[in-house]
mmCIF file of C-alpha atoms in Angstrom:
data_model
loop_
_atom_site.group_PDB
_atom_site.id
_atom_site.type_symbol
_atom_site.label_atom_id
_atom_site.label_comp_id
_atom_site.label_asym_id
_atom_site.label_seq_id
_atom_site.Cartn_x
_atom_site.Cartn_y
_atom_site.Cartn_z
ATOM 1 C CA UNK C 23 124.746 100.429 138.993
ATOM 2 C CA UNK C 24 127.719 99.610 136.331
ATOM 3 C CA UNK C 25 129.459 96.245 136.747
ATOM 4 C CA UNK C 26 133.310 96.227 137.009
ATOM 5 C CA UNK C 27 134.608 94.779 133.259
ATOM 6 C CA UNK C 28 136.206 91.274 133.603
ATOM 7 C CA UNK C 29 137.035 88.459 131.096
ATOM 8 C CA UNK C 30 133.783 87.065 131.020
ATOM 9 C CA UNK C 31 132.257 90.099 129.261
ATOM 10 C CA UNK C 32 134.895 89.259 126.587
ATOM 11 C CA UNK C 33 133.577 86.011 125.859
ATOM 12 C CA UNK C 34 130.151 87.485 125.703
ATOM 13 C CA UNK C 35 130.977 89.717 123.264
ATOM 14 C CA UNK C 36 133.001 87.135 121.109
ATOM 15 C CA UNK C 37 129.932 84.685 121.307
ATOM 16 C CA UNK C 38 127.485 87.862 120.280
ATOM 17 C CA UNK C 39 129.904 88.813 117.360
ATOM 18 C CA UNK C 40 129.502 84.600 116.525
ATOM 19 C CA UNK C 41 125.618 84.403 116.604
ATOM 20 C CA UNK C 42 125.638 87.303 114.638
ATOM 21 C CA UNK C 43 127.803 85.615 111.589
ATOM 22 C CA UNK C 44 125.667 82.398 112.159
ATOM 23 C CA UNK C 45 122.741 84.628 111.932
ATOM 24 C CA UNK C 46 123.887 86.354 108.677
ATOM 25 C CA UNK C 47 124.495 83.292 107.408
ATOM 26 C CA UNK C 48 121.385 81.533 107.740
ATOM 27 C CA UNK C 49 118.566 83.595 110.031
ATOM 28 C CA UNK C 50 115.476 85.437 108.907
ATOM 29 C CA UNK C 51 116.485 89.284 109.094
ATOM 30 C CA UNK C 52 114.349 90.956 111.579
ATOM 31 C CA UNK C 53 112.453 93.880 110.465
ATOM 32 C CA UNK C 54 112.854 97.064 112.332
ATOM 33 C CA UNK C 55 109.664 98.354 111.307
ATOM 34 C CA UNK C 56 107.840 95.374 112.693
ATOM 35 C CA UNK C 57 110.063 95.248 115.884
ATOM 36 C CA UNK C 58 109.211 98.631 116.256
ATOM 37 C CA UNK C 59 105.515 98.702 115.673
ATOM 38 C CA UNK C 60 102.559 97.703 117.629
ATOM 39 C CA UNK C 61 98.937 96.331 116.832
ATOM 40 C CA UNK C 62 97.225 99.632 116.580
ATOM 41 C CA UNK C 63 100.563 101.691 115.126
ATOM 42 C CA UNK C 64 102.471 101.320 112.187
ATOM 43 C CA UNK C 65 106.269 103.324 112.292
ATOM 44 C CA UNK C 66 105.969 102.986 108.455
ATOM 45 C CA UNK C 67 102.404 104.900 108.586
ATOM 46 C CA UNK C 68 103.747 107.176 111.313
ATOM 47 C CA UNK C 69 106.100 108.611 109.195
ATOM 48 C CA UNK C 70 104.393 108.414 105.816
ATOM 49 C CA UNK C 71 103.311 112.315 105.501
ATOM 50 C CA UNK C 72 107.131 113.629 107.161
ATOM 51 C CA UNK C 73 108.607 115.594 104.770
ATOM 52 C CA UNK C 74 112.237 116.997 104.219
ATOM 53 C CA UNK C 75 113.237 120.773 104.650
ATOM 54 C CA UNK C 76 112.439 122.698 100.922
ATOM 55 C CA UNK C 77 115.258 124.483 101.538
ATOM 56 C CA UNK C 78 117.289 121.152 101.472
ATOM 57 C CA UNK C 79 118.956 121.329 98.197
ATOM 58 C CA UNK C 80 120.702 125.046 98.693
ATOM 59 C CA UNK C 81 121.161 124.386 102.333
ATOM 60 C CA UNK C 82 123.287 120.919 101.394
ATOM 61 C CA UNK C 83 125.250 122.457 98.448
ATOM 62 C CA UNK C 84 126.513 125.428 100.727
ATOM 63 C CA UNK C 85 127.716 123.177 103.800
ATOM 64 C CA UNK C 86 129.313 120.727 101.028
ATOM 65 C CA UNK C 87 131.390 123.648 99.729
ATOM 66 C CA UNK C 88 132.017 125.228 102.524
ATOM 67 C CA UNK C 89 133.435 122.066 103.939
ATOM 68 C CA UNK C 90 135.748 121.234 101.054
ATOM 69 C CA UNK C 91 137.188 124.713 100.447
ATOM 70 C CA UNK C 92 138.541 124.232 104.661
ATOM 71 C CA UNK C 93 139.543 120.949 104.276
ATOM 72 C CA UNK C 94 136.784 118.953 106.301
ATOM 73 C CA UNK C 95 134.701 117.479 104.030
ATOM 74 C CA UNK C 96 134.425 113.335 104.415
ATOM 75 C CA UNK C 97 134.910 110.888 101.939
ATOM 76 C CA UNK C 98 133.143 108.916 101.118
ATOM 77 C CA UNK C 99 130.449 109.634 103.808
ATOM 78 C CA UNK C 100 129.578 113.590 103.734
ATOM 79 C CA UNK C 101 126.621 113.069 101.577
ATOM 80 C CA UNK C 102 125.191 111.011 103.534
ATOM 81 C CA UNK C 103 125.575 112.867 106.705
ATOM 82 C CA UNK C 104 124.596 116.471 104.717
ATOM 83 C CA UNK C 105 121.819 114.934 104.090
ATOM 84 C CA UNK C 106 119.958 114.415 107.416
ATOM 85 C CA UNK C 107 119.997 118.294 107.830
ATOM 86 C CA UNK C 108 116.766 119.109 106.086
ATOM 87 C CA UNK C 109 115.329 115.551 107.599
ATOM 88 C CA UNK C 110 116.163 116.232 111.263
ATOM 89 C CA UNK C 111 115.217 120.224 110.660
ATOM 90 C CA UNK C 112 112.197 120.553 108.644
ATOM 91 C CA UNK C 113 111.125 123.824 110.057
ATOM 92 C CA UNK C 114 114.039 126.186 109.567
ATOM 93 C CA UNK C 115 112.313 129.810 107.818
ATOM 94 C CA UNK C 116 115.458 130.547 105.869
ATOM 95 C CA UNK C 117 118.129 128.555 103.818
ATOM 96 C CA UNK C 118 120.922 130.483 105.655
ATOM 97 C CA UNK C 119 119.608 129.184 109.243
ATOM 98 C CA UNK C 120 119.398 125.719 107.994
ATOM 99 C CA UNK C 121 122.933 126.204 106.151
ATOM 100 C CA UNK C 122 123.915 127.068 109.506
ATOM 101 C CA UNK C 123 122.572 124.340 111.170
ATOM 102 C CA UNK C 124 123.930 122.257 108.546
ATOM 103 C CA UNK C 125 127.361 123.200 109.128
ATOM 104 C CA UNK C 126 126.971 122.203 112.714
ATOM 105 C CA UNK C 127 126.110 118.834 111.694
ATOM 106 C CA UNK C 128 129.083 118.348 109.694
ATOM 107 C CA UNK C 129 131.550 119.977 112.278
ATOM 108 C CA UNK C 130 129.872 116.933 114.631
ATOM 109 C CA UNK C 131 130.259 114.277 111.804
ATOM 110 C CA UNK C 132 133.550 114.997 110.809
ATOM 111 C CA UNK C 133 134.675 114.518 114.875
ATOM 112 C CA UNK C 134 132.554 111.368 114.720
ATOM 113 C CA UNK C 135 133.754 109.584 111.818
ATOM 114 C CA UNK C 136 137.597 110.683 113.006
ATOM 115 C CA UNK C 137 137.894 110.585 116.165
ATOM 116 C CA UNK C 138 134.663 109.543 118.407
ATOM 117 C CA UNK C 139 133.804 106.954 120.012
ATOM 118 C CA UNK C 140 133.622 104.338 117.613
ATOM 119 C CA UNK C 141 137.221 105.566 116.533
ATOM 120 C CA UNK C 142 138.968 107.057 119.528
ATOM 121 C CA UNK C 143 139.775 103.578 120.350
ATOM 122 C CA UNK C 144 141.304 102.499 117.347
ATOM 123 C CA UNK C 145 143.896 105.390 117.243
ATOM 124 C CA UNK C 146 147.332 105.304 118.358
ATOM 125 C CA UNK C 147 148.654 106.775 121.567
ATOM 126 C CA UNK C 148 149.547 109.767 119.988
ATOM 127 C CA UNK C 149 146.400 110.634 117.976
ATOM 128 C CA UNK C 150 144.443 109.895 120.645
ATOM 129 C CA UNK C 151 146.471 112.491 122.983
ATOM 130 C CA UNK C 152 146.434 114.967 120.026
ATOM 131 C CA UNK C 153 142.436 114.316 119.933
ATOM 132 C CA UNK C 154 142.240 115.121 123.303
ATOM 133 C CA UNK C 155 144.014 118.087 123.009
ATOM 134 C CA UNK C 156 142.021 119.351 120.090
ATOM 135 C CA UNK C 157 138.871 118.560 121.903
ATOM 136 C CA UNK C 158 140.319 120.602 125.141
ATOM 137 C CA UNK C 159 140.713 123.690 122.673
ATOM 138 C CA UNK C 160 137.177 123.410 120.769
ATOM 139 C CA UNK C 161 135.722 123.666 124.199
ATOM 140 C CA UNK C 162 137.610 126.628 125.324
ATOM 141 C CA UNK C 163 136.666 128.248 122.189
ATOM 142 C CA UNK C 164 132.925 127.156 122.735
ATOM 143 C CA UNK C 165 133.567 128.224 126.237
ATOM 144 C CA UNK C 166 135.447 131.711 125.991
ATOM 145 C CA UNK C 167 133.912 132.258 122.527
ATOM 146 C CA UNK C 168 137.689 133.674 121.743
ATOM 147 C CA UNK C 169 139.521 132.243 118.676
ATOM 148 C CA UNK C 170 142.433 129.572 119.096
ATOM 149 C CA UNK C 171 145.581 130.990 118.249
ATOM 150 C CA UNK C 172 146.827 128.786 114.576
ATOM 151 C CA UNK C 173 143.924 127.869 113.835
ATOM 152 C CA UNK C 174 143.630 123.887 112.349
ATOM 153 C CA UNK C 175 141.209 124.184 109.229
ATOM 154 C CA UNK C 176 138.536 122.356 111.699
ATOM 155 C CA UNK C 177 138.724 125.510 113.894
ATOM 156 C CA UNK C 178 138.463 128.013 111.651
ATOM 157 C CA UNK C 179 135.872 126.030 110.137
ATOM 158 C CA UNK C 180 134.172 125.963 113.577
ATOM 159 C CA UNK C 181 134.863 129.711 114.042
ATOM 160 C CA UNK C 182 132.981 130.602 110.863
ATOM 161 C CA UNK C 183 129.926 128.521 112.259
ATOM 162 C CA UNK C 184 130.149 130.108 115.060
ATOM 163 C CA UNK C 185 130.263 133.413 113.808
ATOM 164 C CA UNK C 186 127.388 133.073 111.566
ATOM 165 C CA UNK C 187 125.168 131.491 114.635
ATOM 166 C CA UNK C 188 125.479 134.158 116.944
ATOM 167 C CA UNK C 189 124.531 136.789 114.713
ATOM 168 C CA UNK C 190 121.322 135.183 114.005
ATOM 169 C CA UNK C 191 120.430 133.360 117.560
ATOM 170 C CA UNK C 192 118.758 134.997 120.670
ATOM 171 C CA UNK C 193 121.493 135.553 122.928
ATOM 172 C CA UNK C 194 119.864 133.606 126.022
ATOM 173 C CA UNK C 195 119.278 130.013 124.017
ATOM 174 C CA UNK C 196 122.644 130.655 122.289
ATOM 175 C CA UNK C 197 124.217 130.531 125.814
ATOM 176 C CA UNK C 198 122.262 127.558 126.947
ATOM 177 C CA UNK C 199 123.158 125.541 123.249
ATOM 178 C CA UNK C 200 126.559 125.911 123.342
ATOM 179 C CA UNK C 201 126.210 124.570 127.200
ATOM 180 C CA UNK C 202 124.318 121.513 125.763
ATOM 181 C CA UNK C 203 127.402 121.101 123.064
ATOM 182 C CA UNK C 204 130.039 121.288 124.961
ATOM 183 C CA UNK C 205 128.128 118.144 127.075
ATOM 184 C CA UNK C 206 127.726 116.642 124.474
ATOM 185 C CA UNK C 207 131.453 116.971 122.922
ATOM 186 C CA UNK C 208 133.250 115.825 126.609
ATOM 187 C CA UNK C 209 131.236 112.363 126.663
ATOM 188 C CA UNK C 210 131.561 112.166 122.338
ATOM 189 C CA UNK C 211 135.001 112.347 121.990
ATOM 190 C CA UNK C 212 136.751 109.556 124.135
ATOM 191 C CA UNK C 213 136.246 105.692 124.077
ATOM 192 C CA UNK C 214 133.182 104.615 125.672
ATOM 193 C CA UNK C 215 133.944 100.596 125.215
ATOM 194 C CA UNK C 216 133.211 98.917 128.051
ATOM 195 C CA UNK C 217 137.051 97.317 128.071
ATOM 196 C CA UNK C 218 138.118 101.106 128.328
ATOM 197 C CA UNK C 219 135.427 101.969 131.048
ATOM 198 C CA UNK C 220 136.711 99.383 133.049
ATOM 199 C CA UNK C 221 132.566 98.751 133.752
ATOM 200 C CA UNK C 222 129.453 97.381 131.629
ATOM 201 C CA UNK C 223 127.142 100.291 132.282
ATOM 202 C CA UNK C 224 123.194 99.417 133.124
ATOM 203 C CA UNK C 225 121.036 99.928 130.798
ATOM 204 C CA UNK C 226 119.294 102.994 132.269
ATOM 205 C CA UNK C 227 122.649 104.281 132.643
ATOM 206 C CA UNK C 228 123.488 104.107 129.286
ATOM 207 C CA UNK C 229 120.917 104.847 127.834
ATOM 208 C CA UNK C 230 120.936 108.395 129.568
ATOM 209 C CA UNK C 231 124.788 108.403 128.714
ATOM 210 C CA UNK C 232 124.188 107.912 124.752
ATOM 211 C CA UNK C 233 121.303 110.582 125.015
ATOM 212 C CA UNK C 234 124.374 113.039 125.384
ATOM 213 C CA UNK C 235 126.629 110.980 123.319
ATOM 214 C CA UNK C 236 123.934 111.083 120.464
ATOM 215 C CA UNK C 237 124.286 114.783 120.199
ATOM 216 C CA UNK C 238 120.223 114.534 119.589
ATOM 217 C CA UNK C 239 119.844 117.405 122.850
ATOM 218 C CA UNK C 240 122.235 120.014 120.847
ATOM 219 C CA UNK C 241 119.824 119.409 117.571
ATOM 220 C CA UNK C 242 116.490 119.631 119.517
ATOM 221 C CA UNK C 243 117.516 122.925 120.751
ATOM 222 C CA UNK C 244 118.384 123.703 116.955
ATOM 223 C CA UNK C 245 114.876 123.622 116.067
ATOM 224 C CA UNK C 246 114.272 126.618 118.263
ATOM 225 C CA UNK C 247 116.968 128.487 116.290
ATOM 226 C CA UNK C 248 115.589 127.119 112.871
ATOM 227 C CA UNK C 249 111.834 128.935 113.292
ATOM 228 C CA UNK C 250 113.948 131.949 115.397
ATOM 229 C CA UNK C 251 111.177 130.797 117.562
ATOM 230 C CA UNK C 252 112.195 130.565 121.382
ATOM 231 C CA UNK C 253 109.964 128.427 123.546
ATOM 232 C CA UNK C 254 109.230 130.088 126.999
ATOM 233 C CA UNK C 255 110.103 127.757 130.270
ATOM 234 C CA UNK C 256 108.354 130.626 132.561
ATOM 235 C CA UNK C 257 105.037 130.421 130.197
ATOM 236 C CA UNK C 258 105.411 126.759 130.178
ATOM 237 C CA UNK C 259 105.381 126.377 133.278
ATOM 238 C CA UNK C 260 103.077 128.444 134.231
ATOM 239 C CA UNK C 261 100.540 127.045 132.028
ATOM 240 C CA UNK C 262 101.362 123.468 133.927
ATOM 241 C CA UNK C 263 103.132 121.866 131.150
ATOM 242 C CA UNK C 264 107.115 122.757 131.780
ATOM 243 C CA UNK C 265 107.424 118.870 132.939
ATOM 244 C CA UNK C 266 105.849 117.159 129.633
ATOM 245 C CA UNK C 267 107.280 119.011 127.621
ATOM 246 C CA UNK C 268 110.945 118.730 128.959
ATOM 247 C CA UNK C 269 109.759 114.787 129.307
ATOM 248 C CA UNK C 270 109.170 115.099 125.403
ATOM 249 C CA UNK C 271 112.791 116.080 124.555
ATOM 250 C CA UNK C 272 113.774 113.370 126.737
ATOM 251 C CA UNK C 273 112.012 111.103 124.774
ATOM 252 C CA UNK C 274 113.285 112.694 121.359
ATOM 253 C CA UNK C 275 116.693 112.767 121.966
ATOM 254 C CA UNK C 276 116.621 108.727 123.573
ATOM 255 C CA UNK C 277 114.617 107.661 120.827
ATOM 256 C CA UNK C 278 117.340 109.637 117.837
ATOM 257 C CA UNK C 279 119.919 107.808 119.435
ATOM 258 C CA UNK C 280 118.452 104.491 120.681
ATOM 259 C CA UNK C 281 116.997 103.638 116.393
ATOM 260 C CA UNK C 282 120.484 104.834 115.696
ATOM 261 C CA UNK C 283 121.487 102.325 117.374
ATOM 262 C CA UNK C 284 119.673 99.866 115.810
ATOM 263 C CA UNK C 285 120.166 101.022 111.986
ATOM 264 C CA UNK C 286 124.267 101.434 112.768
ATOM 265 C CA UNK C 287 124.736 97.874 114.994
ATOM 266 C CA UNK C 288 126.952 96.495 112.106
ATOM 267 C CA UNK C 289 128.725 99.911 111.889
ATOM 268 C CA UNK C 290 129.334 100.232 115.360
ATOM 269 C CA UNK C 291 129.803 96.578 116.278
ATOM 270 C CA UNK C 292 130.601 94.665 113.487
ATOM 271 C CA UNK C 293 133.206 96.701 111.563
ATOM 272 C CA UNK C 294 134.296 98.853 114.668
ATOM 273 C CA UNK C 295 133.976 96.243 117.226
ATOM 274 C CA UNK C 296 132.423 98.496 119.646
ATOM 275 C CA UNK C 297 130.204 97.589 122.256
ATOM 276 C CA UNK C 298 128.891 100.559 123.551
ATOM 277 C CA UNK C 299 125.299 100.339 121.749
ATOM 278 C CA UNK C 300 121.913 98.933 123.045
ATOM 279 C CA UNK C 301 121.891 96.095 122.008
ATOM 280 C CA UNK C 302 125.708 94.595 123.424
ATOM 281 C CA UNK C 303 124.311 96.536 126.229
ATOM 282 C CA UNK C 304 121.063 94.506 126.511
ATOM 283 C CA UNK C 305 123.100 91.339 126.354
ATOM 284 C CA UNK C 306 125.817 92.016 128.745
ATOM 285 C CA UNK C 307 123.398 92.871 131.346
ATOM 286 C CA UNK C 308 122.067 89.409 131.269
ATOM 287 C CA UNK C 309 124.100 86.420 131.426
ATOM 288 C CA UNK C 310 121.447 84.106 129.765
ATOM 289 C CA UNK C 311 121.033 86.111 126.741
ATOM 290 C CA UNK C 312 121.343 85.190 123.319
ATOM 291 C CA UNK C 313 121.722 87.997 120.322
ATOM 292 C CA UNK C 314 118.064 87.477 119.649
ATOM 293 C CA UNK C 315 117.269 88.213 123.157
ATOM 294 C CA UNK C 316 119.033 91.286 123.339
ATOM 295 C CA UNK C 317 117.346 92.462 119.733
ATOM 296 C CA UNK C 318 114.067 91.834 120.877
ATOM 297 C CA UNK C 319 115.135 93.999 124.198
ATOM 298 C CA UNK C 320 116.360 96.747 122.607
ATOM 299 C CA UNK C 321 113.326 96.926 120.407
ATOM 300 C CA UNK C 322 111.307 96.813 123.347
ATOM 301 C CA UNK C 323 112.665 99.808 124.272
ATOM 302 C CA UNK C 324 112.843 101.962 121.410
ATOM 303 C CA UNK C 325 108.909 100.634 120.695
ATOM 304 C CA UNK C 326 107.558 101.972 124.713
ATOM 305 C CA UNK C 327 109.643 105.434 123.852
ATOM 306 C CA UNK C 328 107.315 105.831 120.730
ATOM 307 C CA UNK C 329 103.934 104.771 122.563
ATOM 308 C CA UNK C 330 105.123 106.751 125.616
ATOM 309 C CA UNK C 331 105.994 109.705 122.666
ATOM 310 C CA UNK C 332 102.712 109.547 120.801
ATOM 311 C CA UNK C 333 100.873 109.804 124.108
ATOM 312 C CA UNK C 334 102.349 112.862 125.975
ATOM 313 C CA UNK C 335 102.171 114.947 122.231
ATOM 314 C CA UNK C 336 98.341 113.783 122.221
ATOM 315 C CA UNK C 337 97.766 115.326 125.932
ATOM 316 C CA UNK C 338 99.990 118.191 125.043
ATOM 317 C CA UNK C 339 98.822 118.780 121.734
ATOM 318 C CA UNK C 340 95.309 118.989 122.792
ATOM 319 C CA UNK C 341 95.895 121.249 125.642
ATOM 320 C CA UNK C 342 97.197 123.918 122.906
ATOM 321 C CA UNK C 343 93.807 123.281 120.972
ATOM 322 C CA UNK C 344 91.953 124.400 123.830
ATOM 323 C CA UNK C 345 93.901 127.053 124.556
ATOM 324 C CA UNK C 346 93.850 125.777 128.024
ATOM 325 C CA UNK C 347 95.513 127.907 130.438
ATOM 326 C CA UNK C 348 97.924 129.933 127.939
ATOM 327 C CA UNK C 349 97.489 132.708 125.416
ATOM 328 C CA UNK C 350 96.459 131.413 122.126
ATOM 329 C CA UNK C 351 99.519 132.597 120.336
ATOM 330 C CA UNK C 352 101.225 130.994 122.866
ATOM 331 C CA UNK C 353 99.670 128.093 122.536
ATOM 332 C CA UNK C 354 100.150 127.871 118.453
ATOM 333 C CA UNK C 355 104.067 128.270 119.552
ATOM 334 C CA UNK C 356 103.954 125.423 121.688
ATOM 335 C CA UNK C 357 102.206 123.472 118.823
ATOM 336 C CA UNK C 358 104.924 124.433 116.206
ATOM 337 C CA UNK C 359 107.576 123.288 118.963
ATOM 338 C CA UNK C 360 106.011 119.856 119.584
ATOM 339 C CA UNK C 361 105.288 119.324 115.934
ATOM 340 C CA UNK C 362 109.444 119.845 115.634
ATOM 341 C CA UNK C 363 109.719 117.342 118.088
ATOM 342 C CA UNK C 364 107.701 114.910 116.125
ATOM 343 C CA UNK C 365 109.258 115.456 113.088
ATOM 344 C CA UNK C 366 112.753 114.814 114.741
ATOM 345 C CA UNK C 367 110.970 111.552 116.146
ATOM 346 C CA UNK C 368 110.337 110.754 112.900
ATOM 347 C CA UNK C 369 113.407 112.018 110.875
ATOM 348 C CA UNK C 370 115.043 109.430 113.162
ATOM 349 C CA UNK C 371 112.922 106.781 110.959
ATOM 350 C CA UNK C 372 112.662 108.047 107.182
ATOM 351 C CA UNK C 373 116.221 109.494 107.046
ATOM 352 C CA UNK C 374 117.993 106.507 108.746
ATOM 353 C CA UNK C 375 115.813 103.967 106.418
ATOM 354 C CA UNK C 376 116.815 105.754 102.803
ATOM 355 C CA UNK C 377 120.167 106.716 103.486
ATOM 356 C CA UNK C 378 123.357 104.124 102.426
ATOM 357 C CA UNK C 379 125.236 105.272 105.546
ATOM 358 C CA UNK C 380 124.097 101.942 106.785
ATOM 359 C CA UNK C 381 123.440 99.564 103.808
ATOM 360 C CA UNK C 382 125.028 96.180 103.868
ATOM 361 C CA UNK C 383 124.954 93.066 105.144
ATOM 362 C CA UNK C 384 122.980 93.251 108.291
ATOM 363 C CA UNK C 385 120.310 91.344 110.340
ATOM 364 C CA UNK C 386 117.881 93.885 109.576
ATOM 365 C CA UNK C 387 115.781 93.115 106.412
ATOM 366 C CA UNK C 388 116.271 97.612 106.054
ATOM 367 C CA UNK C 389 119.600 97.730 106.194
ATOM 368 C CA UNK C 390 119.717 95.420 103.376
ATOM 369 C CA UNK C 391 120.743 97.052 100.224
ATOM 370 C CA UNK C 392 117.179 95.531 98.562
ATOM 371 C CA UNK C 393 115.441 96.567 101.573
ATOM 372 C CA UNK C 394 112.114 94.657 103.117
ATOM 373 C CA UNK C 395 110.931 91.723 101.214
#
């Protein structure tokens, strides 16, 4: 249950933010990939065969010109964030659907980097009511599907994607996606600091809460759309497998946003001062912790998702080889799905560890523009 915010989470936060620049200063970075890695598996190996979309390239140049001819592309960090497309969507059949999903992702980025959480905060009274106004239209649009009257360049930008989605997508998922959007868009776009909160959130709690934040459930349900491949909940579950597999998107979207959280920790909490991440998280929830402590917590926890990941694919995944209890096309779908899964698992690790979105001065021997020695 969250704990009501007083002045001694302050102080916690100041001392975290002055082990940190002690720990810059003179500690061994920690290495993600060990931290995240156990005796019998290697994150590094893991991830060693994943490969980007081949559609990539044309996918990435269309969403970048798009973008700048309505006014939304960022500068200087749409590259990096037109990049993860082919990374998080390897198995889209046609440029245009991954263009499409592509054009979601920047929509998403460009409300991140303006006026999410990490910035919603920073912005003056003003913006932040004109943010929440903007964000009250989106979702009526998303809602009604009807066009805002004077249209900002970000809504007709938005229109356009929309447009182009729903003449590709089955009409059921399409209903349930923009559901899972607009979720994730009313917990995005608002400061989740503890100070605003008025409470430091468990961390089961939050970690449920950045799940939605993450926007990781939105691009699962993209990989459906990419293959124009829709999973069966009915077959699923009649085959005795509804629960592991819905237990595997769990999994996907916590473990997206929880090695997010890792890779972005001077983003998010150095330069933006923000605290809602794992590992402030991990630390305010214990009294008697030091930034190592929380680090080595919040690793913990990202490393049981993967074990607890690898696993239920394994049981899964050899279910479909049998064939047991569904019809073998069925069961080759179901393979295909989990395999997206996986590569979203592991997108979450190659695209995050080449990409300069993060690169700096960090604690993290990866996030160090010379990388691992």
């Amino acid at each position: 249950m969250a704990s009501r915010y007083t002045s001694a989470f302050e102080e916690m936060i100041a001392d975290m933010q002055a082990q940190y620049e002690d720990w810059v200063r003179a500690g061994e970075p920690w290495s993600l990939r060990e931290l995240f890695s156990t005796p019998d598996f290697d994150i590094d190996d893991y991830c060693r065969d994943f490969r980007p979309s081949a559609f990539g390239d044309q996918a990435c140049a269309e969403v970048e010109r798009y973008c700048r001819a309505q006014g939304i592309w960022l500068e200087p960090g749409g590259a990096h964030y037109n990049s993860m497309t082919p990374y998080l969507h390897p198995g889209p059949v046609s440029v245009e659907r991954l263009a499409v999903i592509g054009l979601f992702n920047a929509i998403l980025f460009w409300l991140n980097d303006t006026v999410g959480r990490e910035k919603f905060g920073h912005l003056a009274d003003v913006e932040q009511q004109r943010a929440r106004t903007d964000l009250d239209r989106l979702c009526r649009f998303l809602q009604t599907r009807i066009p805002p009257e004077n249209p900002s360049p970000f809504e007709s930008a938005t229109t356009e994607w929309l447009t182009r989605l729903t003449e590709l997508a089955d009409p059921q998922w399409l209903d349930l996606f923009l559901a899972s959007t607009l979720e994730h868009l009313r917990t995005a776009i608002r400061d989740q600091n503890a100070r605003s909160r008025g409470d430091v959130l468990t961390v089961a709690e939050y970690i449920d809460l950045r799940a939605q934040v993450s926007g990781m459930y939105p691009a699962i349900a993209l990989c459906e759309f990419g293959r124009d491949e829709y999973v069966s909940w009915d077959l699923l579950a009649a085959a005795g497998l509804a629960d592991e597999v819905r237990r595997l998107q769990v999994l996907t979207a916590e473990l997206g946003a929880l090695m997010n959280d890792m890779f972005s920790f001077e983003k998010e909490c150095v330069v933006d001062r923000s605290d809602f991440n794992l590992i402030p998280v991990c630390l305010l929830n214990n009294s008697r912790a030091t930034l190592p402590d929380a680090v080595r917590e919040a690793a913990d926890l990202v490393r049981a998702r993967l074990v607890e990941f690898r696993s239920r694919y394994d049981i899964v995944a050899a279910r479909c080889a049998r064939h047991d209890g569904m019809d073998p096309e069925f069961a080759v779908q179901v393979q295909r799905y989990l395999d997206d899964l996986a590569a979203c698992v592991r997108a979450s690790w190659v695209w995050q560890l080449g990409t300069q979105r993060y690169k700096g001065v960090s604690i993290f021997a990866e996030n160090r523009p010379t990388g691992p020695k």
